[in-house]
PDB file of C-alpha atoms in Angstrom:
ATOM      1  CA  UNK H 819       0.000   0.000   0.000  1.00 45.00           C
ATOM      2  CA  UNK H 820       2.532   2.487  -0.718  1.00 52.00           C
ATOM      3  CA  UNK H 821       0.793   5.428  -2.181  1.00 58.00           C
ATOM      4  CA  UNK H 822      -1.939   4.635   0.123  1.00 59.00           C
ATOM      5  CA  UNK H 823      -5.005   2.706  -2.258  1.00 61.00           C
ATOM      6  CA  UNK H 824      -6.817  -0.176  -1.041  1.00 65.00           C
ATOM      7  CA  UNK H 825      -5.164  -3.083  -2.708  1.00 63.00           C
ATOM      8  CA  UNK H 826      -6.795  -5.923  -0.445  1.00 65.00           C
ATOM      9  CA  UNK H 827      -5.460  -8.770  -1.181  1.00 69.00           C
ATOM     10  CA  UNK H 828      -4.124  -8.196  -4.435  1.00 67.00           C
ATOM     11  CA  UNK H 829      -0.967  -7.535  -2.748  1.00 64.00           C
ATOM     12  CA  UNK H 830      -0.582 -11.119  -1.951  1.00 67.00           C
ATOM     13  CA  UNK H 831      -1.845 -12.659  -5.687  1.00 70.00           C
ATOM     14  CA  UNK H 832      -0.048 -14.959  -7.529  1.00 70.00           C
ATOM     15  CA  UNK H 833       0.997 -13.305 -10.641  1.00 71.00           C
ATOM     16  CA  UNK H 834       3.018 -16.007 -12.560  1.00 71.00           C
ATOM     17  CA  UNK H 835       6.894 -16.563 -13.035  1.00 76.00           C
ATOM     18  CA  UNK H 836       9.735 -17.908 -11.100  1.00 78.00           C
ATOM     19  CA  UNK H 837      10.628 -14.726  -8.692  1.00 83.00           C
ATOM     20  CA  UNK H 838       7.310 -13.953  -7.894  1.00 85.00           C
ATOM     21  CA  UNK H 839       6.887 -17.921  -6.605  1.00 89.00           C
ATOM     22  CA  UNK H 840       9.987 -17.975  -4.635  1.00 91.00           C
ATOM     23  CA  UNK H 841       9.394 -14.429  -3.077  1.00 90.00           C
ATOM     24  CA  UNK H 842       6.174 -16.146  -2.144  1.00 90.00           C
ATOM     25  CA  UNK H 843       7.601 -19.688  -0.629  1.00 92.00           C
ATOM     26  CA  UNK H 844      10.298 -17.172   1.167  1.00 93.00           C
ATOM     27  CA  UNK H 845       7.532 -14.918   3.100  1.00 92.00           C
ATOM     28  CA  UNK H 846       5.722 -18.079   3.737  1.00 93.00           C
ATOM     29  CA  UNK H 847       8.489 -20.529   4.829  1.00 94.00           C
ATOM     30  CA  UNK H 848      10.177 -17.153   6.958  1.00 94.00           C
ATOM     31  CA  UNK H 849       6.414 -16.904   8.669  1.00 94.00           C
ATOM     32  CA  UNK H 850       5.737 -20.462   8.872  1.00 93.00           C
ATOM     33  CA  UNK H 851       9.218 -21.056  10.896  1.00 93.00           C
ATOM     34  CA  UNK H 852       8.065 -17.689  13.482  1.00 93.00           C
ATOM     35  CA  UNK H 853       5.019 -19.341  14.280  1.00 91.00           C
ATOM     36  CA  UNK H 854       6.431 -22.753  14.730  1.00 91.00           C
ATOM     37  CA  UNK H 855       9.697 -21.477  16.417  1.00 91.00           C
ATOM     38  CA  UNK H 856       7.426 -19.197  18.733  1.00 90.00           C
ATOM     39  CA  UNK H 857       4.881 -22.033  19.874  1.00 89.00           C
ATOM     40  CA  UNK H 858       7.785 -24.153  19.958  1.00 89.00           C
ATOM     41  CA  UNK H 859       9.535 -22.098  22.272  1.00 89.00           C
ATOM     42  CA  UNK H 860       6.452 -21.233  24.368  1.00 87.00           C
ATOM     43  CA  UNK H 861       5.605 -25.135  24.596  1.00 87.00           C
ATOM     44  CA  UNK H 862       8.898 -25.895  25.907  1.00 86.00           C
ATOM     45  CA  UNK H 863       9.000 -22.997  28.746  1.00 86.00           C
ATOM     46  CA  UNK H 864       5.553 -24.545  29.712  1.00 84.00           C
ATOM     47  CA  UNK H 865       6.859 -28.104  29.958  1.00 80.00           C
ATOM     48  CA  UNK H 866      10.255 -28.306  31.234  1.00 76.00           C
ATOM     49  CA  UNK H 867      10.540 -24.788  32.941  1.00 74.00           C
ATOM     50  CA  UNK H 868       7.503 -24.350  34.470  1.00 76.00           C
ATOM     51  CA  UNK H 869       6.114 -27.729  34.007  1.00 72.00           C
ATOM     52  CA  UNK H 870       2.150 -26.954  34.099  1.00 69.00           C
ATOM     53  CA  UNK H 871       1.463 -30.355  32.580  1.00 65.00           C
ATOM     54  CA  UNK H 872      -1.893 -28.833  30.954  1.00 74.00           C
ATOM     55  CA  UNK H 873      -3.650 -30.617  28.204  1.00 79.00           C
ATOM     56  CA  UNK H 874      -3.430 -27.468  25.562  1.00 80.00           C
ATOM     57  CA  UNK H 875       0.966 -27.747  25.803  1.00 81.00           C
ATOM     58  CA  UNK H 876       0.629 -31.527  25.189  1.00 82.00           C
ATOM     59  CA  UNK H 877      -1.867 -30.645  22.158  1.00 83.00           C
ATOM     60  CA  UNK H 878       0.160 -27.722  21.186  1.00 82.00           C
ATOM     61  CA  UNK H 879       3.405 -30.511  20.904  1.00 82.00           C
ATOM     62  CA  UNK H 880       1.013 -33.141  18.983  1.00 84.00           C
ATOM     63  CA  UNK H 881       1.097 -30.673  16.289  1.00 85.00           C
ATOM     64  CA  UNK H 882       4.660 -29.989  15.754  1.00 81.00           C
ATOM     65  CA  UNK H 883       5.722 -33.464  17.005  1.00 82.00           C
ATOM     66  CA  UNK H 884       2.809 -35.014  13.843  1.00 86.00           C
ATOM     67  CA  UNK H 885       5.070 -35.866  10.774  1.00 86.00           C
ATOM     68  CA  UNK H 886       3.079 -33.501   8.383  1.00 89.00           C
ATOM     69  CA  UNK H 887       4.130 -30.600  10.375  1.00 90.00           C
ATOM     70  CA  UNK H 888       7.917 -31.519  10.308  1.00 88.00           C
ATOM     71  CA  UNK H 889       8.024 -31.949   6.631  1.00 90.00           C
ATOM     72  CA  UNK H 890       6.313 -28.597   6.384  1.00 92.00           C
ATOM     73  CA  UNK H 891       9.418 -27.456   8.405  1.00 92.00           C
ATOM     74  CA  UNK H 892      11.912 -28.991   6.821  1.00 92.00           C
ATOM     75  CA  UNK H 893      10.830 -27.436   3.664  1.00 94.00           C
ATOM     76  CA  UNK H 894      10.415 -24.093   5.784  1.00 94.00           C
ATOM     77  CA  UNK H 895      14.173 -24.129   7.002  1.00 93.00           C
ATOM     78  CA  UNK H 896      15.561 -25.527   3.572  1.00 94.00           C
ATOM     79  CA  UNK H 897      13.568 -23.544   0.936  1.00 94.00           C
ATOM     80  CA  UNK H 898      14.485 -20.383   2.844  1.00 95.00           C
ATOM     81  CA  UNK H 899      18.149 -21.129   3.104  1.00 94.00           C
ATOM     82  CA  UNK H 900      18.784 -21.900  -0.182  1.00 94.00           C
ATOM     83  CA  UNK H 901      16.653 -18.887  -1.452  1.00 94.00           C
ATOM     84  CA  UNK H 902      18.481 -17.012   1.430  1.00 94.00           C
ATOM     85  CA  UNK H 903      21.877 -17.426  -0.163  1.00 93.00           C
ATOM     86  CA  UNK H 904      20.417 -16.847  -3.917  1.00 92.00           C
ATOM     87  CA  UNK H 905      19.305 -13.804  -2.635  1.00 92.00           C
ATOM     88  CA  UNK H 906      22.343 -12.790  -0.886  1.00 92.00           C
ATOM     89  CA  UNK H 907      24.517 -14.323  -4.360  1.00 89.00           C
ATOM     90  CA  UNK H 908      22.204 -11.420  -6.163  1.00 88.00           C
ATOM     91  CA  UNK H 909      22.941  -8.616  -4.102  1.00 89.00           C
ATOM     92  CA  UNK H 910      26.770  -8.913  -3.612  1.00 87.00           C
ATOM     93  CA  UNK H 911      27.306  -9.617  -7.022  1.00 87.00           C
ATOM     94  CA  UNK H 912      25.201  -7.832  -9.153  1.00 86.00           C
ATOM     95  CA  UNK H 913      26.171  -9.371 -12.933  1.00 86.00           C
ATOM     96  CA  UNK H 914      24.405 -12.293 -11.538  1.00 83.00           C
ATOM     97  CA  UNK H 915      20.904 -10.505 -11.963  1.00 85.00           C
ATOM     98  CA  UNK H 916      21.633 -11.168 -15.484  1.00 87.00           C
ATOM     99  CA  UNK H 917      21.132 -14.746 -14.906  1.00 86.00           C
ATOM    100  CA  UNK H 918      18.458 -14.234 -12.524  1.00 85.00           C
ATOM    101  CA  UNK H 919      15.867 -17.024 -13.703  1.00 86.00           C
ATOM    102  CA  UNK H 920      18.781 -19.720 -14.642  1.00 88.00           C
ATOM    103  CA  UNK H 921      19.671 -18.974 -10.610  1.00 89.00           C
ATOM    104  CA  UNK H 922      15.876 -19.761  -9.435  1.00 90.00           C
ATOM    105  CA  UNK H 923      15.730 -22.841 -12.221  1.00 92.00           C
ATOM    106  CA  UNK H 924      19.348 -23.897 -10.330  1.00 92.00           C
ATOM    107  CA  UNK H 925      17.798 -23.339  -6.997  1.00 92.00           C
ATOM    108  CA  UNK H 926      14.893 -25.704  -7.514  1.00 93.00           C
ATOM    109  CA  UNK H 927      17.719 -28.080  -9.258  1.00 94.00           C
ATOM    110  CA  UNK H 928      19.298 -28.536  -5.955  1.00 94.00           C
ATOM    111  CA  UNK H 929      15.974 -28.130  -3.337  1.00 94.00           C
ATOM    112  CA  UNK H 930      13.984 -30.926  -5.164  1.00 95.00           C
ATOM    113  CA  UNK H 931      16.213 -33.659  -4.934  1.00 95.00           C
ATOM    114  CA  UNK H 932      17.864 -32.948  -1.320  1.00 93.00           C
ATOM    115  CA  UNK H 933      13.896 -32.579  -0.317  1.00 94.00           C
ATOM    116  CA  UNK H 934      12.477 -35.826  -1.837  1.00 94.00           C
ATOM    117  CA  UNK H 935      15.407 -37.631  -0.708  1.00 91.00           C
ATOM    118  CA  UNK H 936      14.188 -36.394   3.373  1.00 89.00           C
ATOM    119  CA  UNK H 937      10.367 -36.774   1.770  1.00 91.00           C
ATOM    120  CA  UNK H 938      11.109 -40.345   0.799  1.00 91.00           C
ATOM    121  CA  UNK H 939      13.023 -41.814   3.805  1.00 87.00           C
ATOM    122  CA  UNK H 940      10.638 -39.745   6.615  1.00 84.00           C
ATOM    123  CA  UNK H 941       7.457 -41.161   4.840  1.00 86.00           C
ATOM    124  CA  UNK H 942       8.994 -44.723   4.509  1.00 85.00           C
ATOM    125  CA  UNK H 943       9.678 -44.412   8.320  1.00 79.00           C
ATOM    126  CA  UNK H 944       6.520 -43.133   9.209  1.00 76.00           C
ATOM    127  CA  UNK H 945       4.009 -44.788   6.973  1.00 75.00           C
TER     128      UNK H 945
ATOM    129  CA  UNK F 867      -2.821  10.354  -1.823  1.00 50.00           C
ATOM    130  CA  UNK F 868       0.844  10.564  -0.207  1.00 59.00           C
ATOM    131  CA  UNK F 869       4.281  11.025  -2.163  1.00 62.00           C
ATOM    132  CA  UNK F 870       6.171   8.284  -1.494  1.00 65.00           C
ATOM    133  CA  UNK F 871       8.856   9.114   0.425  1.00 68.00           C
ATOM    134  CA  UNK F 872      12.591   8.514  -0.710  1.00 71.00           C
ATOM    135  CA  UNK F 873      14.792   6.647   1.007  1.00 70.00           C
ATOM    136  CA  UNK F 874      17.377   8.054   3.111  1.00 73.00           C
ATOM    137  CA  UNK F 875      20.853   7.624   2.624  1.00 76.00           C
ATOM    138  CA  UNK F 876      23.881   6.774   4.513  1.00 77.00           C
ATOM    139  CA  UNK F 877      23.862   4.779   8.303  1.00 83.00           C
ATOM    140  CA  UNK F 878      19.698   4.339   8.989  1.00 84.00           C
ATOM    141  CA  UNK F 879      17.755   1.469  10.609  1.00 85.00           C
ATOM    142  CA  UNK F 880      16.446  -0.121   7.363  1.00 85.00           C
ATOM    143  CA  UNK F 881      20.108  -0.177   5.494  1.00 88.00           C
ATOM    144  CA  UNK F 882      21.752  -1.825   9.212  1.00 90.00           C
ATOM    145  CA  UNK F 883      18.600  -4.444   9.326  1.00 91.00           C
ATOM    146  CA  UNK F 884      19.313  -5.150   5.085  1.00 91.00           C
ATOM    147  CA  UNK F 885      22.958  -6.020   6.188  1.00 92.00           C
ATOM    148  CA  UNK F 886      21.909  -7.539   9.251  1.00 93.00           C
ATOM    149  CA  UNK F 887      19.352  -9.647   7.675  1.00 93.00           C
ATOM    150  CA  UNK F 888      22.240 -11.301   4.875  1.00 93.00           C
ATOM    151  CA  UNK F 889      25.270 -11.683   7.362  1.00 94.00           C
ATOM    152  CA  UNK F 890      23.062 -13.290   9.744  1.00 94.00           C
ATOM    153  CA  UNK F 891      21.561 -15.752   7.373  1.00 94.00           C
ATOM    154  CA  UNK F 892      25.127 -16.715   6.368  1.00 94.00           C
ATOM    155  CA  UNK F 893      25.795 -17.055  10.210  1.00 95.00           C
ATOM    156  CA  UNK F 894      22.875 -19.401  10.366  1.00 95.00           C
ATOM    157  CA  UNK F 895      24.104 -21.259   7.554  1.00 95.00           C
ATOM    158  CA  UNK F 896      27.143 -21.822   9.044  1.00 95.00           C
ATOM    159  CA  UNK F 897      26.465 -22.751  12.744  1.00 95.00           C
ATOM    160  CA  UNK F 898      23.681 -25.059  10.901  1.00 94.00           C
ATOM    161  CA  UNK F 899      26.575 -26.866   8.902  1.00 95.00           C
ATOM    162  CA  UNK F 900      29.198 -26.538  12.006  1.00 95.00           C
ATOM    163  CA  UNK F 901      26.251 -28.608  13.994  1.00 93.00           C
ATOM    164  CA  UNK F 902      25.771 -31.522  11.322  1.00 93.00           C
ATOM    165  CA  UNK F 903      29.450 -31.930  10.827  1.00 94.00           C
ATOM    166  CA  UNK F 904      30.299 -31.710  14.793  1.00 93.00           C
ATOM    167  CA  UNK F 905      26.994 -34.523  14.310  1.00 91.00           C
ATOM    168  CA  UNK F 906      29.215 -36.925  11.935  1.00 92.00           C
ATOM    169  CA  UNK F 907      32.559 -36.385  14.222  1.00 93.00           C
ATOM    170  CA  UNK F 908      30.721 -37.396  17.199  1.00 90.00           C
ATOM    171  CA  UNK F 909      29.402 -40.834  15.252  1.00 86.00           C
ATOM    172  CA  UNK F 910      25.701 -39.336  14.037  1.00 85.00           C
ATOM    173  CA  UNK F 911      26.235 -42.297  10.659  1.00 87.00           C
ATOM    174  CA  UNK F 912      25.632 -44.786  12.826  1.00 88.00           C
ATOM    175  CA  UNK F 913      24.191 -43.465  16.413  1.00 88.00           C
ATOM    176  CA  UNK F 914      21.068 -41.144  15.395  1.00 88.00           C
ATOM    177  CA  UNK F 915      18.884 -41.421  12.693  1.00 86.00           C
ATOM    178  CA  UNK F 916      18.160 -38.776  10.190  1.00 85.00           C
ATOM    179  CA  UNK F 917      15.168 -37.003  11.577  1.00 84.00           C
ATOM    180  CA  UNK F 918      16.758 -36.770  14.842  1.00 87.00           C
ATOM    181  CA  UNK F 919      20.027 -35.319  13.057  1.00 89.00           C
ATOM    182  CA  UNK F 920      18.437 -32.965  11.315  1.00 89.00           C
ATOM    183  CA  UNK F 921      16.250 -31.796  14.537  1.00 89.00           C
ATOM    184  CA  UNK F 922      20.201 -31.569  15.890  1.00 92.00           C
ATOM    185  CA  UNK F 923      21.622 -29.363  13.326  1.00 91.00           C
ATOM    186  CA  UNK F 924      18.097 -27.052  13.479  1.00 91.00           C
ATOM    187  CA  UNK F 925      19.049 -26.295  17.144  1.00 91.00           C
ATOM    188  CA  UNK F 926      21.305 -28.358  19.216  1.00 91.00           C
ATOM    189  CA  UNK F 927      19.914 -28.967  21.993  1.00 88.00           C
ATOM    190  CA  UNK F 928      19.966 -31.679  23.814  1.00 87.00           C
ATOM    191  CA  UNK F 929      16.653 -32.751  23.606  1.00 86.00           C
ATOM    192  CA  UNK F 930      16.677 -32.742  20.091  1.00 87.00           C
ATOM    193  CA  UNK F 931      18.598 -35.939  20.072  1.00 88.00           C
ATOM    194  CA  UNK F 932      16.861 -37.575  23.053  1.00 84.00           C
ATOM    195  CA  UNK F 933      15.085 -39.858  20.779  1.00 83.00           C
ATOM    196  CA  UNK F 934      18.370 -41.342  19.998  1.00 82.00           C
ATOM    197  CA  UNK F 935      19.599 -41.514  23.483  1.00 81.00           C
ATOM    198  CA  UNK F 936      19.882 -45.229  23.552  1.00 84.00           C
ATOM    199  CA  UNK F 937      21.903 -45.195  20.768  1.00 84.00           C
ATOM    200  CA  UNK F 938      24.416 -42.569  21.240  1.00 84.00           C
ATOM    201  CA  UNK F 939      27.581 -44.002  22.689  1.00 85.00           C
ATOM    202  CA  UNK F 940      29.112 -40.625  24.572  1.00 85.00           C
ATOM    203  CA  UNK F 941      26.040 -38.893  25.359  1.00 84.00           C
ATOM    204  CA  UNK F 942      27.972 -35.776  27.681  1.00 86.00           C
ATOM    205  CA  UNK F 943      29.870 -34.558  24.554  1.00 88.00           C
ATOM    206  CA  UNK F 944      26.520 -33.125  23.303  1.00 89.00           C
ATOM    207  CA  UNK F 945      25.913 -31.399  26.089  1.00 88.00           C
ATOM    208  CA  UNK F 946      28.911 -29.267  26.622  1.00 89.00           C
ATOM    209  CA  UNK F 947      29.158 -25.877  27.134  1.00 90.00           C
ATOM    210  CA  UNK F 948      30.486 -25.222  23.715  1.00 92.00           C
ATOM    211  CA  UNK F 949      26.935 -26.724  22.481  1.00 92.00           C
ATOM    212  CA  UNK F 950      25.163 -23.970  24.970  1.00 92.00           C
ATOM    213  CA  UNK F 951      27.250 -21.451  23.714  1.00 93.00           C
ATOM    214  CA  UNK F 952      26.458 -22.541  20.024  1.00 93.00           C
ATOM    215  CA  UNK F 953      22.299 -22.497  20.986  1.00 93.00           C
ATOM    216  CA  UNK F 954      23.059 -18.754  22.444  1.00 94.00           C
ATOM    217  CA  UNK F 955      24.441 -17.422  18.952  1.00 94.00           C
ATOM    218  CA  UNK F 956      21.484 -19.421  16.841  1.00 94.00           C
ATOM    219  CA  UNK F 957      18.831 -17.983  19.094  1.00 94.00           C
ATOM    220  CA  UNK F 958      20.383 -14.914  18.973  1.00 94.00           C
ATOM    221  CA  UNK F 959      20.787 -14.334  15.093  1.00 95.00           C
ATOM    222  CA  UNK F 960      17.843 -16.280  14.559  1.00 94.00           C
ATOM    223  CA  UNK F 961      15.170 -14.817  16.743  1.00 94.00           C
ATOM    224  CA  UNK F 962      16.814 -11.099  15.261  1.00 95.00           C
ATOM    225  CA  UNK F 963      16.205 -12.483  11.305  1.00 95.00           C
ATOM    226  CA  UNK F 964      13.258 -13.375  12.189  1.00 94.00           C
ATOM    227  CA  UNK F 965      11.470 -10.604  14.002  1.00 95.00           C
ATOM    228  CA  UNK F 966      12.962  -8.240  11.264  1.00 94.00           C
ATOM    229  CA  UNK F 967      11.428 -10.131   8.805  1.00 94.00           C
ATOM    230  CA  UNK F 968       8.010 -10.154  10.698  1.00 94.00           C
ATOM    231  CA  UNK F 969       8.445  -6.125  10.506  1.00 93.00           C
ATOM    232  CA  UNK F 970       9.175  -6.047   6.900  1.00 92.00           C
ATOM    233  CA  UNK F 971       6.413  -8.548   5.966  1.00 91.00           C
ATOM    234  CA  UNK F 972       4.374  -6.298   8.270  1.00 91.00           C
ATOM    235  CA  UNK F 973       5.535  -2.836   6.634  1.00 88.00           C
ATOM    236  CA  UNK F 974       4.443  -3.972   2.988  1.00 85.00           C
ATOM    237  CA  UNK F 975       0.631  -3.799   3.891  1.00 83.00           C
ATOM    238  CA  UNK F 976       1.128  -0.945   6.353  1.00 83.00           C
ATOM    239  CA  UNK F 977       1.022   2.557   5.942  1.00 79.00           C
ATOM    240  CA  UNK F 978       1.291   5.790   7.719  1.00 83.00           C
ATOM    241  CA  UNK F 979       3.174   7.014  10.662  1.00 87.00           C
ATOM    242  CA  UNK F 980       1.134   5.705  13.868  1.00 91.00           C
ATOM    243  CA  UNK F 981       0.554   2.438  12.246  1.00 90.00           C
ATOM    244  CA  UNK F 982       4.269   2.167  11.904  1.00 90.00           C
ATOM    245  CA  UNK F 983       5.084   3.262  14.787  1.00 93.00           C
ATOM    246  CA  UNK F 984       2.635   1.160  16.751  1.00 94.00           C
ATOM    247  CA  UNK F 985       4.055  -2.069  14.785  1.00 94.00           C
ATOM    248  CA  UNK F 986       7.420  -0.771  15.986  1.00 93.00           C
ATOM    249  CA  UNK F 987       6.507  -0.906  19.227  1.00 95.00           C
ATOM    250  CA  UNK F 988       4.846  -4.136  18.965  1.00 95.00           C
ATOM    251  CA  UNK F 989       7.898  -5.920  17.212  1.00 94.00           C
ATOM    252  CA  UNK F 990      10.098  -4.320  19.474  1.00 95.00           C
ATOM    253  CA  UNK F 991       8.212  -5.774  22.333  1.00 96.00           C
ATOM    254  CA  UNK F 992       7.803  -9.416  20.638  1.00 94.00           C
ATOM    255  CA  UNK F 993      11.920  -9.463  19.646  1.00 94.00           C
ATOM    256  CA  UNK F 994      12.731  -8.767  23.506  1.00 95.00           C
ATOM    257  CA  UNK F 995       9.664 -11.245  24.776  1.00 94.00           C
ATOM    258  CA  UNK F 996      10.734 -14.258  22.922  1.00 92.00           C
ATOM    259  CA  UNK F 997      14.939 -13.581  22.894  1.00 93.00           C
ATOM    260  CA  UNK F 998      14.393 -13.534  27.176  1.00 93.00           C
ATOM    261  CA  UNK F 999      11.731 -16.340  27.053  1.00 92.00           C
ATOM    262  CA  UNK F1000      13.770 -18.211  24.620  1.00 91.00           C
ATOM    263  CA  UNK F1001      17.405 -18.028  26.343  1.00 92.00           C
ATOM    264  CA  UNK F1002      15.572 -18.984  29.501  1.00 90.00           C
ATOM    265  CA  UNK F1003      14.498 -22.015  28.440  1.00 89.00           C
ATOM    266  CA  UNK F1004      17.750 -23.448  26.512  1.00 88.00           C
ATOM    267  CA  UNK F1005      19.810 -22.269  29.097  1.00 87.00           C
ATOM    268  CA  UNK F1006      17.187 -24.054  32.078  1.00 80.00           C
ATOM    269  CA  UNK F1007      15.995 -26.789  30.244  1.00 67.00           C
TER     270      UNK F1007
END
């Protein structure tokens, strides 16, 4: 909202194209670790420091502890590290906006396979 | 309708946070990597299993790898002080990144002064909340 309109939630639209989707999966994986980190951390104060024992901490660790949620974070804390260092490639060294879609195809050259390899060996454990 | 207003140069919050944001992201990298391979010196191959690792090089704590407990052969070396100084520095850069990034998520849909500033306050608030909350509990637990 930067000249002050009512944009709504066009702001947050998919519009199509490689930077747009990793911008996206980077807010989203950066938010989804704060809420899991902060729950996380809250959850763990409540059990081992002050040890309350109450049902909503042990429900609040079912969630994190369930193996949908720690795929979801493992994709979280990978996607944004890798995308983290692309972005950090681009702004050091500048020539390499030239290449800037060849970086994001490279990206998703190495994320895919390191993630279905975890994907693969956490659901054969689990399932 | 408002001008949009140009950025300032030189030394200001939003250029320190930029820098902040990429050298801490590398530092995260790094104590992420320093954990895993500290992982495979202690024996990780054939002592914890890859879920547990990986929980490990997130944030080593020590209860990260109690579901391997049975397995791991010198349990005390995980628990050193060098590991507590090592959860100190993640929490540190990491609760920082992250809170910054809340504000600058939060600052896209945001406008005008109060708002801001009332965000400001808020994030401020949340950053020192969960850094005390958080160093409590991996230095007590």
């Amino acid at each position: 909202m930067a000249f002050g309109k009512r944009v709504g939630l066009k702001g947050i639209q998919y519009h199509g194209g490689g930077p747009m989707l990793v911008w996206y999966f980077h807010r989203i994986s950066g938010l989804g670790m704060i809420i899991f980190i902060s729950t996380h951390v809250l959850a763990s104060f409540f059990t081992y420091v002050v040890a309350t024992g109450s049902d909503f901490v042990v429900k609040i660790n079912k969630i994190y502890e369930s193996w949908p949620f720690q795929l979801f974070i493992f994709f979280c804390v990978l996607f944004h590290a890798l995308n983290g260092l692309r972005i950090i490639l681009m702004d050091l060294w500048p020539q390499f906006l030239k290449y800037q879609r060849e970086v994001i195809w490279l990206e998703w050259g190495i994320f895919l396979p390191v993630y279905g390899f975890i994907v693969y060996f956490a659901l054969q454990r689990v399932l | 309708m408002r001008a949009r207003s140009v950025p300032q140069r030189g030394l200001t919050l939003e250029y320190m946070m930029w820098l902040f944001t990429r050298l801490s992201g590398l530092a995260l990298i790094g104590l992420a990597l320093f954990g895993i391979g500290m992982a495979f010196y202690y024996g990780a191959r054939n002592q914890v299993d890859m879920i547990t690792a990986f929980r490990w090089t997130f944030f080593p704590n020590h209860y990260h790898i109690e579901a391997a407990a049975d397995t791991i052969v010198d349990f005390d070396r995980w628990t050193t002080d060098l590991w507590q100084i090592m959860q100190l520095l993640i929490l540190f850069f990491g609760v920082t990144h992250g809170i910054n990034g809340l504000r600058v998520v939060g600052e896209d849909y945001i406008s005008g002064p109060l708002k801001r500033l009332f965000w400001r306050s808020f994030i401020f608030m949340a950053w020192i909340f969960v850094l005390i909350v958080a160093v409590y509990v991996a230095i007590k637990a």
